[in-house]
Amino acid sequence: MQNTCLTFYFSVSYLSFCFSVYTILSKVHSDRNVYPSAGVLFVHVLEREYFKGEFPPYPKPGEISNDPITFNTNLMGYPDRPGWLRYIQRTPYSDGVLYGSPTIENVGKPTIIEITAYNRRTFETARHNLIINIMSAEGIHNSFPSQLDFPLPYQAEFFIKNMNVEEMLASEVLGDFLGAVKNVWQPERLNAINITSALDRGGRVPLPINDMKEGVYVMVGADVPFSSCLREVENPQNQLRCSQEMEPVITCDKKFRTQFSIDWCKISLVDKTKQVSTYQDVIRGEGILPDGGEYKPPPDTLKSRDYYSDFLITLAVPSAVALVLFLILAYIMCCRREGVEKRNMQTPDIQLVHHSAIQKSTKELREMSKNREIAWPLSTLPVFHPVTGEIVPPLHTDSYDNTSMPLMQTQQQVPLHKGTGIS
């Protein structure tokens, strides 16, 4: 009984493991093949509903699963997509769109695009591969055998102001636009070649008011020349109105205006049949250079060069110049002095006496500052009484503290003798 239970347990575990491996392989190796045509617009929608089955449902049964899902696309083995392929997804709750116009160079080469879906709620991922097998356009070799680069030689690019790129990529909207163009152009074959957002052409992000759109450029191609209505943009009157930022007068505008607001001043008409090829065949020569004489390689033993003279010249010339400048400066500073005697002879005597007195007083004051205990200088003591004219004795003895006494004596401090008649 115990062996039977163990066998059943291991069987269930093995089946669970096989189922999980199968689930992982199905998530990683689920491939889808598409077959776009070169020179024709390719649109592939990454539907969120298709990837929801790869992620577990909500914990509560019965609730509608609306997980935010984002996508990452890249060429297998590379970090980005091919140059002709673009991707857009506005919000995690909207579908992603791969779009672009394959080129002739990629015909017959399978392009594998890795699509990784991210569940922003559970942080799980699922990977699918999109194999793009680019085919040649229909009738390219029959209708235009000499024009392999452009199966539809007449191409017109319209700028639609009231659309975003993801709105224009919708099949019903793009079909309505091609139907309006077909009514105006009346071609036998008409295809959308490319769609580009105005932001990729240097346009500005619109303000989030009045439901403003970014604008989108739509290029279409046909096999017949342009109609007279499309040619009306090229007449001088409409060109003048466009230069003045005015709307040109186009007779067929009413066929678009009900759904599409076209800026006719930005329409571009390209006729590939009139373009001159700039390719030039390379004229290859014989590969022999013109004769420039016999080549003489340098000898094996080079003659040694003496750098002693160069070294002397490098040092001697600046040193000689510096020495001359030093001698000139020394002569000016030392040999051109007039001397004290000549200065005194040219100075008046009274100015010399005044200068000598100032120097003497300055010297005396400096000596006093060294020792404040010495007697006051005679130049600061009153010698005669201001009234009687008698000699006044010193006001203090040698031991008197004279540090707090002012330098100059005032007349009120002078003692007055009796009998002078002054009260």
GROMACS .gro file of C-alpha atoms in nm:
model
  423
    1MET     CA    1   0.000   0.000   0.000
    2GLN     CA    2   0.286   0.237   0.084
    3ASN     CA    3   0.461   0.161  -0.247
    4THR     CA    4   0.139   0.234  -0.435
    5CYS     CA    5   0.105   0.573  -0.267
    6LEU     CA    6   0.467   0.662  -0.344
    7THR     CA    7   0.422   0.559  -0.708
    8PHE     CA    8   0.108   0.770  -0.738
    9TYR     CA    9   0.285   1.067  -0.574
   10PHE     CA   10   0.583   1.051  -0.809
   11SER     CA   11   0.351   1.015  -1.109
   12VAL     CA   12   0.158   1.326  -1.014
   13SER     CA   13   0.484   1.516  -0.953
   14TYR     CA   14   0.620   1.409  -1.292
   15LEU     CA   15   0.302   1.511  -1.469
   16SER     CA   16   0.306   1.848  -1.292
   17PHE     CA   17   0.668   1.900  -1.393
   18CYS     CA   18   0.596   1.808  -1.755
   19PHE     CA   19   0.298   2.041  -1.761
   20SER     CA   20   0.503   2.331  -1.619
   21VAL     CA   21   0.782   2.269  -1.871
   22TYR     CA   22   0.528   2.257  -2.151
   23THR     CA   23   0.377   2.582  -2.026
   24ILE     CA   24   0.716   2.754  -2.016
   25LEU     CA   25   0.802   2.631  -2.364
   26SER     CA   26   0.467   2.746  -2.494
   27LYS     CA   27   0.529   3.090  -2.346
   28VAL     CA   28   0.873   3.122  -2.497
   29HIS     CA   29   0.847   2.945  -2.830
   30SER     CA   30   0.504   3.050  -2.947
   31ASP     CA   31   0.577   3.182  -3.298
   32ARG     CA   32   0.356   3.361  -3.546
   33ASN     CA   33   0.437   3.415  -3.915
   34VAL     CA   34   0.332   3.720  -4.115
   35TYR     CA   35   0.397   3.799  -4.481
   36PRO     CA   36   0.411   4.173  -4.554
   37SER     CA   37   0.503   4.319  -4.893
   38ALA     CA   38   0.802   4.542  -4.954
   39GLY     CA   39   0.710   4.907  -5.002
   40VAL     CA   40   0.364   4.857  -4.846
   41LEU     CA   41   0.262   4.960  -4.495
   42PHE     CA   42   0.282   4.675  -4.245
   43VAL     CA   43   0.067   4.689  -3.930
   44HIS     CA   44   0.060   4.423  -3.658
   45VAL     CA   45  -0.145   4.471  -3.343
   46LEU     CA   46  -0.022   4.323  -3.015
   47GLU     CA   47  -0.355   4.242  -2.853
   48ARG     CA   48  -0.367   4.236  -2.476
   49GLU     CA   49  -0.642   3.975  -2.481
   50TYR     CA   50  -0.410   3.737  -2.666
   51PHE     CA   51  -0.148   3.762  -2.390
   52LYS     CA   52  -0.386   3.754  -2.095
   53GLY     CA   53  -0.406   3.376  -2.119
   54GLU     CA   54  -0.036   3.357  -2.040
   55PHE     CA   55  -0.086   3.509  -1.695
   56PRO     CA   56  -0.284   3.370  -1.397
   57PRO     CA   57  -0.633   3.515  -1.344
   58TYR     CA   58  -0.744   3.729  -1.055
   59PRO     CA   59  -0.760   3.561  -0.711
   60LYS     CA   60  -1.136   3.607  -0.692
   61PRO     CA   61  -1.327   3.407  -0.951
   62GLY     CA   62  -1.580   3.588  -1.161
   63GLU     CA   63  -1.391   3.918  -1.178
   64ILE     CA   64  -1.292   4.054  -1.517
   65SER     CA   65  -0.917   4.039  -1.566
   66ASN     CA   66  -0.785   4.379  -1.669
   67ASP     CA   67  -0.417   4.366  -1.577
   68PRO     CA   68  -0.191   4.643  -1.706
   69ILE     CA   69   0.031   4.487  -1.974
   70THR     CA   70   0.322   4.649  -2.155
   71PHE     CA   71   0.532   4.512  -2.439
   72ASN     CA   72   0.897   4.518  -2.533
   73THR     CA   73   0.998   4.439  -2.891
   74ASN     CA   74   1.341   4.380  -3.036
   75LEU     CA   75   1.511   4.199  -3.319
   76MET     CA   76   1.633   3.859  -3.206
   77GLY     CA   77   1.990   3.891  -3.090
   78TYR     CA   78   1.979   4.273  -3.090
   79PRO     CA   79   1.858   4.529  -2.836
   80ASP     CA   80   1.631   4.721  -3.075
   81ARG     CA   81   1.402   4.673  -3.370
   82PRO     CA   82   1.497   4.706  -3.739
   83GLY     CA   83   1.519   5.060  -3.869
   84TRP     CA   84   1.200   5.037  -4.072
   85LEU     CA   85   0.986   4.897  -3.786
   86ARG     CA   86   0.827   5.122  -3.520
   87TYR     CA   87   0.627   5.043  -3.207
   88ILE     CA   88   0.372   5.243  -3.010
   89GLN     CA   89   0.154   5.182  -2.704
   90ARG     CA   90  -0.014   5.471  -2.531
   91THR     CA   91  -0.109   5.315  -2.198
   92PRO     CA   92  -0.069   4.972  -2.032
   93TYR     CA   93  -0.443   4.923  -2.086
   94SER     CA   94  -0.427   4.967  -2.466
   95ASP     CA   95  -0.296   4.738  -2.737
   96GLY     CA   96   0.053   4.780  -2.878
   97VAL     CA   97   0.110   4.830  -3.250
   98LEU     CA   98   0.408   4.739  -3.467
   99TYR     CA   99   0.410   4.928  -3.796
  100GLY     CA  100   0.645   5.029  -4.073
  101SER     CA  101   0.729   4.992  -4.439
  102PRO     CA  102   0.965   4.704  -4.527
  103THR     CA  103   1.239   4.779  -4.778
  104ILE     CA  104   1.348   4.592  -5.087
  105GLU     CA  105   1.676   4.495  -4.922
  106ASN     CA  106   1.490   4.274  -4.671
  107VAL     CA  107   1.299   4.070  -4.928
  108GLY     CA  108   1.347   3.697  -4.873
  109LYS     CA  109   1.516   3.745  -4.535
  110PRO     CA  110   1.305   3.635  -4.239
  111THR     CA  111   1.304   3.893  -3.960
  112ILE     CA  112   1.238   3.749  -3.615
  113ILE     CA  113   1.098   3.996  -3.364
  114GLU     CA  114   1.095   3.899  -2.998
  115ILE     CA  115   0.784   4.024  -2.820
  116THR     CA  116   0.799   4.025  -2.440
  117ALA     CA  117   0.478   4.100  -2.251
  118TYR     CA  118   0.501   4.233  -1.892
  119ASN     CA  119   0.214   4.197  -1.649
  120ARG     CA  120   0.244   4.502  -1.426
  121ARG     CA  121   0.024   4.351  -1.156
  122THR     CA  122   0.194   4.013  -1.108
  123PHE     CA  123   0.533   4.107  -1.265
  124GLU     CA  124   0.523   3.798  -1.482
  125THR     CA  125   0.648   3.789  -1.840
  126ALA     CA  126   0.558   3.600  -2.152
  127ARG     CA  127   0.758   3.589  -2.473
  128HIS     CA  128   0.640   3.532  -2.828
  129ASN     CA  129   0.827   3.544  -3.157
  130LEU     CA  130   0.692   3.722  -3.462
  131ILE     CA  131   0.852   3.599  -3.785
  132ILE     CA  132   0.822   3.861  -4.059
  133ASN     CA  133   0.871   3.714  -4.407
  134ILE     CA  134   0.899   4.012  -4.640
  135MET     CA  135   0.768   3.942  -4.989
  136SER     CA  136   0.813   4.138  -5.310
  137ALA     CA  137   0.525   4.367  -5.406
  138GLU     CA  138   0.266   4.243  -5.652
  139GLY     CA  139   0.333   4.335  -6.009
  140ILE     CA  140   0.671   4.485  -5.941
  141HIS     CA  141   0.837   4.282  -6.211
  142ASN     CA  142   0.547   4.300  -6.455
  143SER     CA  143   0.434   4.664  -6.441
  144PHE     CA  144   0.766   4.834  -6.368
  145PRO     CA  145   1.050   4.591  -6.442
  146SER     CA  146   1.307   4.872  -6.459
  147GLN     CA  147   1.198   5.032  -6.131
  148LEU     CA  148   1.262   4.772  -5.868
  149ASP     CA  149   1.311   5.033  -5.596
  150PHE     CA  150   0.960   5.177  -5.618
  151PRO     CA  151   0.671   4.960  -5.738
  152LEU     CA  152   0.436   5.261  -5.705
  153PRO     CA  153   0.627   5.552  -5.863
  154TYR     CA  154   0.375   5.828  -5.783
  155GLN     CA  155   0.377   5.897  -5.411
  156ALA     CA  156   0.188   6.162  -5.215
  157GLU     CA  157   0.234   6.239  -4.846
  158PHE     CA  158  -0.055   6.396  -4.654
  159PHE     CA  159  -0.043   6.561  -4.311
  160ILE     CA  160  -0.358   6.490  -4.110
  161LYS     CA  161  -0.392   6.728  -3.816
  162ASN     CA  162  -0.679   6.566  -3.626
  163MET     CA  163  -0.534   6.216  -3.586
  164ASN     CA  164  -0.279   6.038  -3.371
  165VAL     CA  165  -0.068   5.764  -3.518
  166GLU     CA  166  -0.239   5.479  -3.331
  167GLU     CA  167  -0.579   5.609  -3.443
  168MET     CA  168  -0.466   5.624  -3.803
  169LEU     CA  169  -0.326   5.270  -3.788
  170ALA     CA  170  -0.673   5.128  -3.720
  171SER     CA  171  -0.780   4.931  -4.025
  172GLU     CA  172  -1.120   5.100  -4.059
  173VAL     CA  173  -0.975   5.454  -4.030
  174LEU     CA  174  -0.693   5.382  -4.273
  175GLY     CA  175  -0.942   5.220  -4.511
  176ASP     CA  176  -1.163   5.530  -4.503
  177PHE     CA  177  -0.868   5.753  -4.581
  178LEU     CA  178  -0.750   5.537  -4.871
  179GLY     CA  179  -1.107   5.536  -5.005
  180ALA     CA  180  -1.116   5.917  -5.000
  181VAL     CA  181  -0.778   5.936  -5.173
  182LYS     CA  182  -0.890   5.686  -5.433
  183ASN     CA  183  -1.198   5.895  -5.516
  184VAL     CA  184  -0.973   6.197  -5.574
  185TRP     CA  185  -0.685   6.024  -5.750
  186GLN     CA  186  -0.866   5.744  -5.940
  187PRO     CA  187  -0.571   5.502  -5.961
  188GLU     CA  188  -0.573   5.135  -6.052
  189ARG     CA  189  -0.348   5.044  -5.761
  190LEU     CA  190  -0.330   5.240  -5.438
  191ASN     CA  191  -0.140   5.139  -5.126
  192ALA     CA  192  -0.040   5.302  -4.801
  193ILE     CA  193   0.339   5.313  -4.798
  194ASN     CA  194   0.423   5.460  -4.460
  195ILE     CA  195   0.277   5.636  -4.157
  196THR     CA  196   0.484   5.864  -3.935
  197SER     CA  197   0.390   6.057  -3.625
  198ALA     CA  198   0.441   6.432  -3.638
  199LEU     CA  199   0.653   6.403  -3.324
  200ASP     CA  200   0.907   6.199  -3.523
  201ARG     CA  201   0.931   6.488  -3.770
  202GLY     CA  202   1.013   6.748  -3.505
  203GLY     CA  203   0.657   6.838  -3.411
  204ARG     CA  204   0.562   6.957  -3.064
  205VAL     CA  205   0.358   6.766  -2.811
  206PRO     CA  206   0.009   6.921  -2.816
  207LEU     CA  207  -0.147   7.076  -2.510
  208PRO     CA  208  -0.397   6.852  -2.327
  209ILE     CA  209  -0.688   7.084  -2.411
  210ASN     CA  210  -0.972   7.068  -2.660
  211ASP     CA  211  -0.877   6.709  -2.750
  212MET     CA  212  -0.579   6.827  -2.957
  213LYS     CA  213  -0.394   6.564  -3.161
  214GLU     CA  214  -0.030   6.518  -3.248
  215GLY     CA  215  -0.086   6.488  -3.620
  216VAL     CA  216   0.032   6.213  -3.853
  217TYR     CA  217   0.198   6.194  -4.195
  218VAL     CA  218   0.051   5.934  -4.430
  219MET     CA  219   0.231   5.843  -4.752
  220VAL     CA  220   0.037   5.667  -5.024
  221GLY     CA  221   0.151   5.543  -5.362
  222ALA     CA  222  -0.029   5.490  -5.690
  223ASP     CA  223   0.049   5.372  -6.040
  224VAL     CA  224  -0.101   5.670  -6.226
  225PRO     CA  225   0.007   6.036  -6.232
  226PHE     CA  226  -0.134   6.281  -5.981
  227SER     CA  227  -0.483   6.414  -6.036
  228SER     CA  228  -0.555   6.779  -6.113
  229CYS     CA  229  -0.699   6.825  -5.764
  230LEU     CA  230  -0.371   6.723  -5.599
  231ARG     CA  231  -0.182   6.947  -5.841
  232GLU     CA  232  -0.379   7.252  -5.727
  233VAL     CA  233  -0.145   7.291  -5.432
  234GLU     CA  234   0.141   7.373  -5.669
  235ASN     CA  235  -0.023   7.672  -5.839
  236PRO     CA  236   0.116   8.019  -5.750
  237GLN     CA  237  -0.201   8.141  -5.577
  238ASN     CA  238  -0.204   7.856  -5.329
  239GLN     CA  239   0.171   7.879  -5.276
  240LEU     CA  240   0.128   8.247  -5.189
  241ARG     CA  241  -0.152   8.168  -4.946
  242CYS     CA  242   0.064   7.901  -4.780
  243SER     CA  243   0.352   8.148  -4.742
  244GLN     CA  244   0.109   8.383  -4.567
  245GLU     CA  245  -0.009   8.098  -4.338
  246MET     CA  246  -0.350   8.091  -4.501
  247GLU     CA  247  -0.549   7.786  -4.608
  248PRO     CA  248  -0.514   7.713  -4.981
  249VAL     CA  249  -0.822   7.667  -5.197
  250ILE     CA  250  -0.851   7.297  -5.288
  251THR     CA  251  -1.162   7.178  -5.470
  252CYS     CA  252  -1.145   6.820  -5.339
  253ASP     CA  253  -1.093   6.913  -4.975
  254LYS     CA  254  -1.461   6.854  -4.902
  255LYS     CA  255  -1.413   6.482  -4.968
  256PHE     CA  256  -1.173   6.463  -4.673
  257ARG     CA  257  -1.304   6.725  -4.433
  258THR     CA  258  -1.588   6.514  -4.297
  259GLN     CA  259  -1.340   6.288  -4.119
  260PHE     CA  260  -0.987   6.412  -4.187
  261SER     CA  261  -0.844   6.761  -4.146
  262ILE     CA  262  -0.561   6.783  -4.399
  263ASP     CA  263  -0.297   7.054  -4.401
  264TRP     CA  264  -0.265   7.106  -4.777
  265CYS     CA  265   0.037   7.332  -4.738
  266LYS     CA  266   0.238   7.033  -4.612
  267ILE     CA  267   0.141   6.790  -4.887
  268SER     CA  268   0.434   6.640  -5.074
  269LEU     CA  269   0.407   6.501  -5.428
  270VAL     CA  270   0.695   6.282  -5.545
  271ASP     CA  271   0.728   6.147  -5.898
  272LYS     CA  272   0.988   5.871  -5.888
  273THR     CA  273   0.990   5.837  -6.265
  274LYS     CA  274   1.143   6.186  -6.309
  275GLN     CA  275   1.413   6.150  -6.049
  276VAL     CA  276   1.758   6.121  -6.198
  277SER     CA  277   1.968   5.849  -6.051
  278THR     CA  278   2.279   5.984  -5.881
  279TYR     CA  279   2.452   5.647  -5.890
  280GLN     CA  280   2.773   5.647  -6.094
  281ASP     CA  281   2.969   5.345  -6.200
  282VAL     CA  282   3.309   5.331  -6.042
  283ILE     CA  283   3.581   5.334  -6.308
  284ARG     CA  284   3.850   5.107  -6.182
  285GLY     CA  285   4.206   5.163  -6.298
  286GLU     CA  286   4.489   4.923  -6.341
  287GLY     CA  287   4.590   4.959  -5.978
  288ILE     CA  288   4.939   5.087  -6.066
  289LEU     CA  289   5.062   5.414  -5.921
  290PRO     CA  290   5.225   5.667  -6.156
  291ASP     CA  291   5.600   5.641  -6.189
  292GLY     CA  292   5.764   5.861  -5.927
  293GLY     CA  293   6.123   5.748  -5.975
  294GLU     CA  294   6.324   5.485  -5.799
  295TYR     CA  295   6.247   5.444  -5.434
  296LYS     CA  296   6.545   5.501  -5.210
  297PRO     CA  297   6.496   5.369  -4.860
  298PRO     CA  298   6.700   5.518  -4.574
  299PRO     CA  299   7.033   5.348  -4.500
  300ASP     CA  300   7.062   5.093  -4.227
  301THR     CA  301   7.323   5.296  -4.034
  302LEU     CA  302   7.217   5.653  -3.968
  303LYS     CA  303   7.479   5.919  -3.900
  304SER     CA  304   7.481   6.035  -3.540
  305ARG     CA  305   7.401   6.398  -3.483
  306ASP     CA  306   7.576   6.628  -3.235
  307TYR     CA  307   7.329   6.819  -3.020
  308TYR     CA  308   7.594   7.001  -2.812
  309SER     CA  309   7.588   7.314  -3.022
  310ASP     CA  310   7.208   7.321  -3.022
  311PHE     CA  311   7.212   7.290  -2.644
  312LEU     CA  312   7.456   7.582  -2.608
  313ILE     CA  313   7.256   7.803  -2.842
  314THR     CA  314   6.936   7.720  -2.654
  315LEU     CA  315   7.088   7.828  -2.322
  316ALA     CA  316   7.335   8.100  -2.429
  317VAL     CA  317   7.096   8.329  -2.614
  318PRO     CA  318   6.836   8.362  -2.333
  319SER     CA  319   7.116   8.396  -2.073
  320ALA     CA  320   7.286   8.677  -2.267
  321VAL     CA  321   6.961   8.867  -2.306
  322ALA     CA  322   6.884   8.830  -1.934
  323LEU     CA  323   7.236   8.953  -1.842
  324VAL     CA  324   7.204   9.264  -2.061
  325LEU     CA  325   6.869   9.348  -1.908
  326PHE     CA  326   7.011   9.299  -1.558
  327LEU     CA  327   7.303   9.538  -1.628
  328ILE     CA  328   7.073   9.805  -1.769
  329LEU     CA  329   6.847   9.783  -1.463
  330ALA     CA  330   7.146   9.797  -1.225
  331TYR     CA  331   7.282  10.107  -1.397
  332ILE     CA  332   6.947  10.283  -1.372
  333MET     CA  333   6.896  10.194  -1.007
  334CYS     CA  334   7.250  10.247  -0.874
  335CYS     CA  335   7.446  10.478  -1.104
  336ARG     CA  336   7.180  10.734  -1.178
  337ARG     CA  337   7.122  10.851  -0.817
  338GLU     CA  338   7.166  11.230  -0.754
  339GLY     CA  339   7.295  11.200  -0.396
  340VAL     CA  340   7.207  11.371  -0.067
  341GLU     CA  341   7.442  11.666  -0.115
  342LYS     CA  342   7.294  11.767  -0.447
  343ARG     CA  343   6.947  11.733  -0.301
  344ASN     CA  344   7.034  11.964  -0.005
  345MET     CA  345   7.188  12.223  -0.235
  346GLN     CA  346   6.869  12.249  -0.437
  347THR     CA  347   6.644  12.265  -0.126
  348PRO     CA  348   6.576  12.603   0.053
  349ASP     CA  349   6.735  12.648   0.399
  350ILE     CA  350   6.408  12.708   0.584
  351GLN     CA  351   6.271  12.382   0.445
  352LEU     CA  352   6.583  12.197   0.560
  353VAL     CA  353   6.556  12.350   0.911
  354HIS     CA  354   6.189  12.253   0.931
  355HIS     CA  355   6.265  11.905   0.814
  356SER     CA  356   6.552  11.874   1.063
  357ALA     CA  357   6.328  11.988   1.350
  358ILE     CA  358   6.066  11.731   1.256
  359GLN     CA  359   6.327  11.458   1.249
  360LYS     CA  360   6.465  11.569   1.588
  361SER     CA  361   6.122  11.571   1.750
  362THR     CA  362   6.037  11.236   1.601
  363LYS     CA  363   6.357  11.087   1.734
  364GLU     CA  364   6.292  11.232   2.078
  365LEU     CA  365   5.938  11.093   2.090
  366ARG     CA  366   6.060  10.750   1.989
  367GLU     CA  367   6.314  10.754   2.270
  368MET     CA  368   6.042  10.861   2.516
  369SER     CA  369   5.821  10.572   2.417
  370LYS     CA  370   6.090  10.329   2.530
  371ASN     CA  371   6.093  10.463   2.891
  372ARG     CA  372   5.809  10.670   3.033
  373GLU     CA  373   5.987  10.724   3.373
  374ILE     CA  374   6.230  10.987   3.247
  375ALA     CA  375   6.175  11.360   3.287
  376TRP     CA  376   5.940  11.539   3.058
  377PRO     CA  377   6.102  11.699   2.757
  378LEU     CA  378   6.170  12.069   2.779
  379SER     CA  379   5.965  12.130   2.467
  380THR     CA  380   5.652  12.026   2.661
  381LEU     CA  381   5.706  12.232   2.981
  382PRO     CA  382   5.616  12.596   3.028
  383VAL     CA  383   5.936  12.798   3.064
  384PHE     CA  384   5.797  13.145   3.145
  385HIS     CA  385   5.488  13.257   3.332
  386PRO     CA  386   5.233  13.382   3.081
  387VAL     CA  387   5.159  13.700   3.294
  388THR     CA  388   5.468  13.792   3.496
  389GLY     CA  389   5.727  13.648   3.266
  390GLU     CA  390   5.910  13.479   3.554
  391ILE     CA  391   6.074  13.136   3.520
  392VAL     CA  392   5.838  12.868   3.641
  393PRO     CA  393   5.991  12.576   3.833
  394PRO     CA  394   5.897  12.218   3.747
  395LEU     CA  395   5.557  12.107   3.873
  396HIS     CA  396   5.674  11.768   3.994
  397THR     CA  397   5.980  11.598   4.122
  398ASP     CA  398   6.169  11.325   3.947
  399SER     CA  399   5.986  11.059   4.150
  400TYR     CA  400   5.642  11.183   4.047
  401ASP     CA  401   5.429  10.942   3.842
  402ASN     CA  402   5.393  11.118   3.512
  403THR     CA  403   5.226  10.843   3.315
  404SER     CA  404   4.878  10.988   3.371
  405MET     CA  405   4.973  11.351   3.311
  406PRO     CA  406   4.880  11.501   2.975
  407LEU     CA  407   5.154  11.592   2.737
  408MET     CA  408   5.070  11.964   2.721
  409GLN     CA  409   5.000  12.177   3.029
  410THR     CA  410   4.708  12.415   3.029
  411GLN     CA  411   4.720  12.769   3.166
  412GLN     CA  412   4.466  12.685   3.440
  413GLN     CA  413   4.711  12.437   3.589
  414VAL     CA  414   4.983  12.703   3.626
  415PRO     CA  415   4.995  12.834   3.993
  416LEU     CA  416   4.937  13.209   4.026
  417HIS     CA  417   5.151  13.422   4.265
  418LYS     CA  418   4.995  13.660   4.509
  419GLY     CA  419   4.999  14.027   4.429
  420THR     CA  420   4.955  13.987   4.060
  421GLY     CA  421   4.619  14.161   4.068
  422ILE     CA  422   4.432  13.869   3.912
  423SER     CA  423   4.138  13.732   4.113
   0.00000   0.00000   0.00000
